[in-house]
Coordinates of C-alpha atoms and ligand atoms in Angstrom, one line a residue:
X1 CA 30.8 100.0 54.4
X2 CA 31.1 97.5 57.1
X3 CA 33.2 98.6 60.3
X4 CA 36.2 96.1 61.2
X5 CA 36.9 96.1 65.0
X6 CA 39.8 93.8 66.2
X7 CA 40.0 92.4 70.0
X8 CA 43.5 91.4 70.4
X9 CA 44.0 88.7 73.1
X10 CA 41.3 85.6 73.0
X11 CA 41.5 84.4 77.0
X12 CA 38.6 85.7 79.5
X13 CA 38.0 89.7 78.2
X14 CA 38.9 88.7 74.7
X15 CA 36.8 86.1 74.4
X16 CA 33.6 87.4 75.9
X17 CA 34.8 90.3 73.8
X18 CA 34.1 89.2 71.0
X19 CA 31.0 86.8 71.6
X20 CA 29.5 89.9 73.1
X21 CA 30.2 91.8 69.5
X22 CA 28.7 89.0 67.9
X23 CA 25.1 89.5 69.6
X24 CA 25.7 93.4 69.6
X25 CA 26.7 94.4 65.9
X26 CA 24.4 93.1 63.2
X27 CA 26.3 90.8 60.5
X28 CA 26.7 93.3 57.5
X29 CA 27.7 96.2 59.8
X30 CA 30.9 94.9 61.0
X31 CA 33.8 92.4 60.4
X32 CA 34.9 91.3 64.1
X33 CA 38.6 89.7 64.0
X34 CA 40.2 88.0 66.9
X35 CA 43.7 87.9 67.2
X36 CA 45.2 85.2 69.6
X37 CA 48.3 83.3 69.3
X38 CA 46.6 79.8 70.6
X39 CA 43.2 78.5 69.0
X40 CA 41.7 78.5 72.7
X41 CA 41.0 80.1 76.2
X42 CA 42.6 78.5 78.8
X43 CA 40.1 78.5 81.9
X44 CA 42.7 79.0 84.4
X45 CA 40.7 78.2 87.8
X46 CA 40.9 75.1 86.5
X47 CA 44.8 74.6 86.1
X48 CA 45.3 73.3 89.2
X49 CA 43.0 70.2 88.4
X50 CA 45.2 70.1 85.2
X51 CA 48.8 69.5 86.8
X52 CA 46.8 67.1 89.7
X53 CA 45.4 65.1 86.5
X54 CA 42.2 65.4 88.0
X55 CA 41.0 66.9 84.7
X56 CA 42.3 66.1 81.3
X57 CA 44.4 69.6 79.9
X58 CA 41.7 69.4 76.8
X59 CA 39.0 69.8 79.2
X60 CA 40.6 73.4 81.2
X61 CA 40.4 74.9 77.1
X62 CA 37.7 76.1 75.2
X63 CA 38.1 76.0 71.3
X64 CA 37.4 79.6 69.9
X65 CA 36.1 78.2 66.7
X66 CA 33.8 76.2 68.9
X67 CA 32.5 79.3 71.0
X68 CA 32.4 81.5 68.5
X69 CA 29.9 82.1 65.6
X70 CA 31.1 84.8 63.1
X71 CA 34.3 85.9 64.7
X72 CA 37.4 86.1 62.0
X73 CA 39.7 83.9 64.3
X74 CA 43.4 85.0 63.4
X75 CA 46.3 82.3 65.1
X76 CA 49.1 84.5 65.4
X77 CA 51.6 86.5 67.9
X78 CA 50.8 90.7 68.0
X79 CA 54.3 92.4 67.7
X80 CA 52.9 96.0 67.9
X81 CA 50.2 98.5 67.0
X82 CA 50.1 101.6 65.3
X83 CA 47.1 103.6 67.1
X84 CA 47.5 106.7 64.6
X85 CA 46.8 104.6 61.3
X86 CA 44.7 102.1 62.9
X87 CA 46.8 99.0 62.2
X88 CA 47.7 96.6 64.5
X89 CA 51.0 93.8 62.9
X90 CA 51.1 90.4 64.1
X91 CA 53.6 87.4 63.3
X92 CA 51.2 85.0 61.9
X93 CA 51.3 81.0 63.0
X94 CA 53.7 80.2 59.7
X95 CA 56.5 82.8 60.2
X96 CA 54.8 85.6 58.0
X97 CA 54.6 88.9 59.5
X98 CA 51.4 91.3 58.3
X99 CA 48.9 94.2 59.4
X100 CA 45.4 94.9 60.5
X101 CA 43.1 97.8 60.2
X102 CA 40.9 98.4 62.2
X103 CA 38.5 100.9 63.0
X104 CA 37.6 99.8 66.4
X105 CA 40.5 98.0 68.8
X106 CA 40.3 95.9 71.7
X107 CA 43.3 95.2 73.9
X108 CA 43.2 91.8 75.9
X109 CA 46.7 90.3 75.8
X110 CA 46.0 89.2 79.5
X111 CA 49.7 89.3 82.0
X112 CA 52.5 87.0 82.2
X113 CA 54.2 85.6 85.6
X114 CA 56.1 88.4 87.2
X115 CA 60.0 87.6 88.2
X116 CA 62.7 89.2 90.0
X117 CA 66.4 89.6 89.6
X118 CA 66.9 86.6 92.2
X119 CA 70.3 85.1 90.9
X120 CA 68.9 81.2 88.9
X121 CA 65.2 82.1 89.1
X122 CA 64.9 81.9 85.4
X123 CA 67.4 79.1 84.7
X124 CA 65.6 76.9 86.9
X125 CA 62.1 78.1 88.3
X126 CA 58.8 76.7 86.5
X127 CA 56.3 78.8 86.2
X128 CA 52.6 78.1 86.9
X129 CA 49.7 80.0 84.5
X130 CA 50.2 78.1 81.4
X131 CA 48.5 74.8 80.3
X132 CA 52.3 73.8 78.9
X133 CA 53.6 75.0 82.6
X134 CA 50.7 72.8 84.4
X135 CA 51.8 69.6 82.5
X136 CA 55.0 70.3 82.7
X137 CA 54.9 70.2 86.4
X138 CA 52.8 66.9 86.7
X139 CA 55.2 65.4 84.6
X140 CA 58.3 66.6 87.2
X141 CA 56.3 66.0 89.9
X142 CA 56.2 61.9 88.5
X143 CA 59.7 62.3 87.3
X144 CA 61.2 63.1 90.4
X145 CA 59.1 59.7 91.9
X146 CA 60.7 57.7 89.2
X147 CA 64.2 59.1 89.9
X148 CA 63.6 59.3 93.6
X149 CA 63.2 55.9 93.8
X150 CA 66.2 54.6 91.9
X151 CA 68.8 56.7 94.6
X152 CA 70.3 54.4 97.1
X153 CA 71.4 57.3 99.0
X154 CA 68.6 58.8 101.0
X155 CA 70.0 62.8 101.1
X156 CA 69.7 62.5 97.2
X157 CA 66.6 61.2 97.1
X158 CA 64.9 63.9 99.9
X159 CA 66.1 66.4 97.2
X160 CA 63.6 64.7 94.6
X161 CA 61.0 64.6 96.9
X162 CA 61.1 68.1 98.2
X163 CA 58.9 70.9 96.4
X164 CA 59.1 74.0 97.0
X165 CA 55.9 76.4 95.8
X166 CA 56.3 80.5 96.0
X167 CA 53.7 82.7 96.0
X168 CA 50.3 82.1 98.1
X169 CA 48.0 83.6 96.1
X170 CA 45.0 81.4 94.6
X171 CA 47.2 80.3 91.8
X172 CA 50.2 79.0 93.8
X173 CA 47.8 77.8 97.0
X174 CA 45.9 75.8 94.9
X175 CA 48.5 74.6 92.6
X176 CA 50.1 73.5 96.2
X177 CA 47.4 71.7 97.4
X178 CA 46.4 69.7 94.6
X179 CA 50.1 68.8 93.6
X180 CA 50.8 67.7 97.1
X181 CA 47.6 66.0 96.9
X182 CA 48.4 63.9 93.9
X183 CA 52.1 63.3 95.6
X184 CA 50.7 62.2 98.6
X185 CA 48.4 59.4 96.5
X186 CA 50.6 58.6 94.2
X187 CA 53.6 58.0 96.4
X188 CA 52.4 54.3 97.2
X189 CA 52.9 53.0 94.4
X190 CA 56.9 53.6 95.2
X191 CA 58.1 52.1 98.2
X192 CA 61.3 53.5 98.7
X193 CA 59.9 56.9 98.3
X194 CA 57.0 56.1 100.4
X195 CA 59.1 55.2 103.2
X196 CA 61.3 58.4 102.8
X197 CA 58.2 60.5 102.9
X198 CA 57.5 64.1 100.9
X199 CA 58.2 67.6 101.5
X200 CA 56.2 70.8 100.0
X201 CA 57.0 74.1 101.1
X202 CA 54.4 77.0 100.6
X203 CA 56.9 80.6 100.4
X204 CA 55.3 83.7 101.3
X205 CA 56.7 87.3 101.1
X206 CA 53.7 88.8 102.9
X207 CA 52.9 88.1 106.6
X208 CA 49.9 86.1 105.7
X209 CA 48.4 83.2 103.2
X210 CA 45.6 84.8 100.3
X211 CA 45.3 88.3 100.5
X212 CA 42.6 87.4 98.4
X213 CA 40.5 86.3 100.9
X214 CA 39.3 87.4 104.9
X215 CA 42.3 86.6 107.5
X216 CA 40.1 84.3 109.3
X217 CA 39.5 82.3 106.1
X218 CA 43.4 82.5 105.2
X219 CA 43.8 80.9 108.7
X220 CA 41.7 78.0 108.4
X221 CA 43.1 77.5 104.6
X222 CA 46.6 77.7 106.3
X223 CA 45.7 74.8 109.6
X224 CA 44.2 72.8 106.3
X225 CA 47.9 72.8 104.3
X226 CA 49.9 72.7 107.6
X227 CA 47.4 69.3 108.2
X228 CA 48.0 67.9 105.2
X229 CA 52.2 68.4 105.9
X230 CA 52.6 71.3 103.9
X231 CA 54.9 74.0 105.8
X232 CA 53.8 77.3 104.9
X233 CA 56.9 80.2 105.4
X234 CA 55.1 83.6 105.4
X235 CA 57.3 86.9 105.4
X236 CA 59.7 84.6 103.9
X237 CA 61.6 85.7 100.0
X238 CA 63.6 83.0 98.2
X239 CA 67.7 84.6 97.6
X240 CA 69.0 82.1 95.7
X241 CA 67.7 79.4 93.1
X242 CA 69.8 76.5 92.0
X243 CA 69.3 73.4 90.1
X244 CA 69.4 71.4 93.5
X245 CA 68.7 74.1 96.2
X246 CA 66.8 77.0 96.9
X247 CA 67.6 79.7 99.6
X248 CA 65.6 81.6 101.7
X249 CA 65.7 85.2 103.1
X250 CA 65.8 83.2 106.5
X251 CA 69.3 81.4 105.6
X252 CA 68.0 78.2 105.3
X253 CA 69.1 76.0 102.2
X254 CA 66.6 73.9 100.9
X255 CA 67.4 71.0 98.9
X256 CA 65.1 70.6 96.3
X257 CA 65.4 70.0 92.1
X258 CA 61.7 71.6 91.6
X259 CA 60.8 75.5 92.7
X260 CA 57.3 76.2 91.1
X261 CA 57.0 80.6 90.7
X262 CA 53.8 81.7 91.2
X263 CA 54.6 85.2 92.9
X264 CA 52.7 87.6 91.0
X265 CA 51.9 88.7 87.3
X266 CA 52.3 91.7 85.1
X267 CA 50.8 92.9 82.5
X268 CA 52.3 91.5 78.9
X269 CA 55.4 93.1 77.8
X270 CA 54.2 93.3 73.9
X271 CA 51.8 96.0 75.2
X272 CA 54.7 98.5 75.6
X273 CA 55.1 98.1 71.9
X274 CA 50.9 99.3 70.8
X275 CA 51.9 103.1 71.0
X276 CA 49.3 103.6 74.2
X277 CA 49.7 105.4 77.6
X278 CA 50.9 103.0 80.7
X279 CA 50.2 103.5 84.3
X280 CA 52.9 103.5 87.2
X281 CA 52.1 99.8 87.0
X282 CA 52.8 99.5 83.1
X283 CA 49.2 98.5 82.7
X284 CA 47.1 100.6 79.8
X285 CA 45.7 103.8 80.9
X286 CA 41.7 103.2 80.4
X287 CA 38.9 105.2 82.1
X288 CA 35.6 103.6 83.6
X289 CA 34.5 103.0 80.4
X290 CA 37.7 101.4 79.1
X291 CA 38.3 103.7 76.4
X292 CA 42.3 104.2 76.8
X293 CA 42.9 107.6 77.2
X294 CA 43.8 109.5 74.2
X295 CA 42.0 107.4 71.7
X296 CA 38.7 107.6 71.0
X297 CA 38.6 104.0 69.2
X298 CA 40.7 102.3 71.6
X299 CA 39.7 100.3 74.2
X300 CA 42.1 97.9 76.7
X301 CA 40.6 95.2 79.4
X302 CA 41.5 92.8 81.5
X303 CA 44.8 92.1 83.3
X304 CA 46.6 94.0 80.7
X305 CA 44.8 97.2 81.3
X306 CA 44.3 99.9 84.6
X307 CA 40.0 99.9 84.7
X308 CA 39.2 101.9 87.9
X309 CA 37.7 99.7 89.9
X310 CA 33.9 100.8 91.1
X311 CA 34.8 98.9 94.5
X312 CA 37.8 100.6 95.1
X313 CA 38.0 104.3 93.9
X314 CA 41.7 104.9 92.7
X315 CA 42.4 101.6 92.3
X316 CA 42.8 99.8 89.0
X317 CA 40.9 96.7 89.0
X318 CA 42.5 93.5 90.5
X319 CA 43.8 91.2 87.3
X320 CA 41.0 88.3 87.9
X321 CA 39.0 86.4 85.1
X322 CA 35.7 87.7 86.8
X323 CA 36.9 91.6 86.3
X324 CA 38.1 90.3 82.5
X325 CA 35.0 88.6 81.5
X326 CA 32.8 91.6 82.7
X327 CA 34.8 94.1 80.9
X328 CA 34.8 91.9 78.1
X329 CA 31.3 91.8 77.9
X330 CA 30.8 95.6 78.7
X331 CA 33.6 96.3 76.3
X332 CA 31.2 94.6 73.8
X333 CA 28.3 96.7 74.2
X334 CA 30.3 100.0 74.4
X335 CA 32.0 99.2 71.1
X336 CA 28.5 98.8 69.3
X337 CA 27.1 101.7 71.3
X338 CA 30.0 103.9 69.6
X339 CA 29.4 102.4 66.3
X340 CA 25.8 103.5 66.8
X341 CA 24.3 100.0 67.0
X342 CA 22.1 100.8 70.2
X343 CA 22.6 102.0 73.6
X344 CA 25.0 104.3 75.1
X345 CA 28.9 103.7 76.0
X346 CA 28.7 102.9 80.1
X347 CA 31.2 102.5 83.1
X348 CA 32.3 99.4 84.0
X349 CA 30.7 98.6 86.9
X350 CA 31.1 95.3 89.2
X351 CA 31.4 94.0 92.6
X352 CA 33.6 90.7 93.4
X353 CA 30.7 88.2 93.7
X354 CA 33.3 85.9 95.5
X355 CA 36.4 84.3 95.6
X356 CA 36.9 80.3 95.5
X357 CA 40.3 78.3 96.5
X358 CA 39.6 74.9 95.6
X359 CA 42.2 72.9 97.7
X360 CA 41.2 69.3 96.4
X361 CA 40.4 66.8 98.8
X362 CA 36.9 68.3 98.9
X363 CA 38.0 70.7 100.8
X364 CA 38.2 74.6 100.1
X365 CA 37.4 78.0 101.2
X366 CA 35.3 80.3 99.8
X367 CA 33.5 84.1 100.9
X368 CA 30.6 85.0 98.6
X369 CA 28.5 88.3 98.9
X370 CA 29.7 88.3 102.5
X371 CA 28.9 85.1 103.4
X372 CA 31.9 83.1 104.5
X373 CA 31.9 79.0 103.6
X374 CA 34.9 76.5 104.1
X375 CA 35.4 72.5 104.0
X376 CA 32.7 70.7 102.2
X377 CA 29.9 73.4 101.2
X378 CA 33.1 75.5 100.0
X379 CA 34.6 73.0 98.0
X380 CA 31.2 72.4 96.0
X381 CA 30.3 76.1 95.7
X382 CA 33.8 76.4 93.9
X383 CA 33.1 73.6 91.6
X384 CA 29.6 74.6 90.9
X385 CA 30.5 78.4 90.1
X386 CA 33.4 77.2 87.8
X387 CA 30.9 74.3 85.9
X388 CA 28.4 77.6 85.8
X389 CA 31.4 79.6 84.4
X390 CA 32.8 77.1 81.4
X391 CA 31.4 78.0 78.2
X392 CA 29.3 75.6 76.4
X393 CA 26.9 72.2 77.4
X394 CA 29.8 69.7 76.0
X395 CA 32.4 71.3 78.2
X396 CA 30.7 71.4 81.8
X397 CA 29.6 67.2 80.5
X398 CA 33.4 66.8 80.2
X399 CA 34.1 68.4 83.7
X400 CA 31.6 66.5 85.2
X401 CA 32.9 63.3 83.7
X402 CA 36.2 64.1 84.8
X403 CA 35.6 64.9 88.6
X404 CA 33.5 61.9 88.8
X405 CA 36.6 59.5 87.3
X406 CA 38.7 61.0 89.6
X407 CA 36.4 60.0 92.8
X408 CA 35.7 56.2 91.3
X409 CA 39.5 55.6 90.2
X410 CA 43.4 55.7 91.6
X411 CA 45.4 58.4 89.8
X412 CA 47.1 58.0 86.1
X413 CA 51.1 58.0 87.1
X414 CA 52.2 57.9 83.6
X415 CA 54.8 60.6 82.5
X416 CA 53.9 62.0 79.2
X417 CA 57.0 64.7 78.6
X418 CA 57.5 63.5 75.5
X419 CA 53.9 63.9 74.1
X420 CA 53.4 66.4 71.1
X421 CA 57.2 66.0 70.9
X422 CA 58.6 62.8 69.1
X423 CA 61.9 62.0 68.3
X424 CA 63.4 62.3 64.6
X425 CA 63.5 59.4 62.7
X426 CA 66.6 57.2 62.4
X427 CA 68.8 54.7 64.0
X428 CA 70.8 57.2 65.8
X429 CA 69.3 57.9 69.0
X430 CA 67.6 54.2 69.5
X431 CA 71.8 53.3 69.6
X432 CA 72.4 56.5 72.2
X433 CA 74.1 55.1 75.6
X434 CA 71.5 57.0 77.7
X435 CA 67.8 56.4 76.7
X436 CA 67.1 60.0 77.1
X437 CA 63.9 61.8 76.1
X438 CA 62.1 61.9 80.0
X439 CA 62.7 64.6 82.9
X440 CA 64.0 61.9 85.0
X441 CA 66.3 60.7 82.5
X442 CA 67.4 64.0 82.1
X443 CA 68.1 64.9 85.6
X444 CA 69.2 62.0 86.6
X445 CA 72.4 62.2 84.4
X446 CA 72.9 65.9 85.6
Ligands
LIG501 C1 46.6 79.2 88.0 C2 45.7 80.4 87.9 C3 44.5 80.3 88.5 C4 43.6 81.4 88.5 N1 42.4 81.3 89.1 C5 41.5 82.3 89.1 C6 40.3 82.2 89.7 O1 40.0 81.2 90.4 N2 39.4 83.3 89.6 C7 39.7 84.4 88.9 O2 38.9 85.4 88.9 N3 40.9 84.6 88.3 C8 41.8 83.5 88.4 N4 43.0 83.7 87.7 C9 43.4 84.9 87.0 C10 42.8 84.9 85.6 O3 43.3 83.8 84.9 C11 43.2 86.2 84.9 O4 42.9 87.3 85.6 C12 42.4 86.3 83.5 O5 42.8 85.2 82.7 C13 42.7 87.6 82.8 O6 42.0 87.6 81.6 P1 42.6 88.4 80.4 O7 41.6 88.3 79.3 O8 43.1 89.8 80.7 O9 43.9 87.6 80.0 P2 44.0 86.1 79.6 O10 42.9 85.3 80.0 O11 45.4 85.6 80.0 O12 44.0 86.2 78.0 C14 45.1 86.8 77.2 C15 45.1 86.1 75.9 O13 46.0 86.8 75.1 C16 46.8 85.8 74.4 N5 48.1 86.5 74.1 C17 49.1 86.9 74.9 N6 50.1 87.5 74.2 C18 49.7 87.5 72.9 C19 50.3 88.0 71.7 N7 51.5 88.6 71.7 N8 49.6 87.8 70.6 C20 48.4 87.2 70.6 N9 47.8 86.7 71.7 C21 48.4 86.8 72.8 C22 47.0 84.7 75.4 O14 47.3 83.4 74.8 C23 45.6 84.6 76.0 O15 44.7 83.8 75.2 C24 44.0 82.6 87.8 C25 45.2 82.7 87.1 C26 46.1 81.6 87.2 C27 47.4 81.7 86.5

């Protein structure tokens, strides 16, 4: 009888999950079934290139059917998990709701951006760790241009071209700097706006930029913003979020229509619903082999679960796509090793090889087995590792078309909001008083 082992979650761990199985376990032994409610892994180091337009979104996503060779790809949403009969339910793409078994499960259902109680955060913050939130935000980000530059009055128009980013972590740092960066090229082509001139605010709780990082590289990432025009505000919270200000912990009221959250993740909420044992944290208890504990057929990895981390004993392991894919591929082997397909079930072991904050520009920072590199030789370090990181010949071609487009042409301004979502057919809204339809339509009614 063949064994059926499920991986729930197809981004980084889930993925390399299941590509991992598909070496490890030979065809008749098992059924390997991947649960995932989009038919791709976003690569999110590239997400920032993605909202700068610097790469096309198709290019930041690898197709699972693409990757993967034998994997049972399932498109739809888990809702819960019963660990003690071995089923896992899920709401499939079409509305239906049904059940796995499984005798093997692997949790990967990644994190979600962390918010707090701050009074308008939700009504009016966009997030930024979604390929839907990336686009979104290039599309504002032209909106507010295209508005901005119809105002006559200039306190109106400041608040268009003011944007404030929180969180300076990799994601929002990065998703600063190239946003800015295509702002700051962009803006030419509208005069009034030009003339006006841009504001981006970088909002940090903690007293420094990337804890990620070593202070002194932190520093030179933070003269690099502060050169470019970005202000940076460290020990700084926002209070306040409304659809034309935001406050800060400082007092200060900041006009602005877009705030961009980027202040954290934690783990997803549908993991409170699998029936498995959560750390102070709410991330699944797993030991160093990522077995949860309890369950001898249960495994969880990635940012959703608490993996000690062999660098720091106590610690769970941070929530980065280099700890994911790791697990994911360890996770691999240990399944088939329980299933008796060779080897023996090991602890995840792994040292950071390095981090990378690709500021655009050419211009990055980067600390690598020790060695520290900024500027240039940082900037292509990053963009080599990630090339070396995307799955797949095609995919690293498309990259490399893409960063060489953007260094040979001007940026695309157009505003695509609309794309993927066309308006019903009919006379109706073709005879509408306001033509509707784009973000700067949109706001500029409001
Ligand atoms: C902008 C940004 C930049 C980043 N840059 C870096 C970087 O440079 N280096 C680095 O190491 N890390 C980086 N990270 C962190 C990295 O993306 C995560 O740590 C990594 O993706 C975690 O992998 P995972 O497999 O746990 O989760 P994910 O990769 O998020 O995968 C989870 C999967 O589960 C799916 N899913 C979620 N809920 C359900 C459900 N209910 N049903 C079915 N499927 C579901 C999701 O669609 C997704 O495919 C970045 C993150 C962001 C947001």
């Amino acid at each position: 009888m063949a064994w059926t082992v499920v991986v729930a979650g197809g981004g980084f761990g889930g993925y390399f999950a299941a590509r991992t199985l598909e070496r490890a376990l030979p065809p008749a032994a098992a059924r390997i079934v991947l649960v995932n409610d989009v038919n791709f892994l976003l690569f999110t180091p590239l997400l920032p290139g993605a909202a700068a337009g610097t790469l096309e979104p198709r290019h930041v996503v690898v197709p699972l059917r693409e990757e993967l060779d034998r994997t049972d790809l399932r498109l739809g949403r888990v809702l819960g998990a019963d660990p003690e009969r071995r089923q896992l339910r899920l709401a499939t793409i079409d509305g239906r709701e049904e059940s796995i078994g499984y005798d093997h499960l692997i949790v990967a259902l990644g994190s979600v951006s962390r918010t707090l109680p701050i009074p308008g955060l939700s009504e009016h913050a966009v997030g930024f760790k979604t390929l839907a939130e990336a686009i979104a935000l290039r599309n504002r980000v032209i909106a507010n241009l295209e508005t901005a530059e119809t105002l006559e009055d200039p306190d109106a128009r400041a608040a268009y071209l003011t944007h404030v980013v929180v969180g300076a972590g990799y994601a929002g740092l990065e998703g600063a700097a190239e946003l800015q960066d295509f702002m700051a090229d962009v803006i030419e082509r509208y005069p009034r706006c030009r003339q006006q001139g841009m504001r981006w605010l970088l909002v940090e709780a903690r007293d420094r930029v990337m804890p990620e990082v070593s202070p002194s590289l932190a520093a030179f990432a933070t003269r690099e913003l502060t050169g470019r025009g970005i202000e940076i505000r460290t020990n700084t919270t926002v209070d306040e979020v409304t659809d034309r200000a935001v406050r800060l912990s400082t007092g200060e009221l900041v006009p602005c229509r877009t705030l961009v959250w980027t202040a954290g993740v934690k783990p997803h909420p549908v993991i409170t619903r699998l029936g498995l044992p959560l750390d102070d944290g709410g991330r699944i208890r797993a030991d160093a082999t990522m077995r949860v504990a309890g369950f001898e057929n249960v495994w969880a990895i990635g940012d959703a679960a608490a993996v000690p981390d062999p660098a720091r004993p106590g610690q769970p392991s941070p929530p980065t796509a280099q700890h994911a894919m790791r697990q994911g591929k360890l996770v691999g082997r240990n399944v088939a090793a329980a299933l008796g397909a060779g080897g023996r079930v090991k602890p995840f072991k792994f040292k950071t090889l390095g981090v990378f904050v690709d500021m655009g520009r050419y211009e990055a920072v980067a600390e690598t087995v020790g060695i520290r590199w900024r500027g240039f030789p940082a900037w292509w370090l990053a963009r080599s590792y990630h090339l070396l990181l995307m799955p797949g010949v095609s995919r690293k071609l498309r990259l490399v078309v893409d960063w060489t487009a953007d260094l040979l042409f001007p940026r695309d301004t157009s505003e695509l909001g609309t794309l993927g979502h066309p308006a019903p057919l009919g006379d109706e809204r073709l005879l509408a008083t306001s033509a509707g339809g784009t973000q700067a339509e949109t706001e500029a009614r409001s």
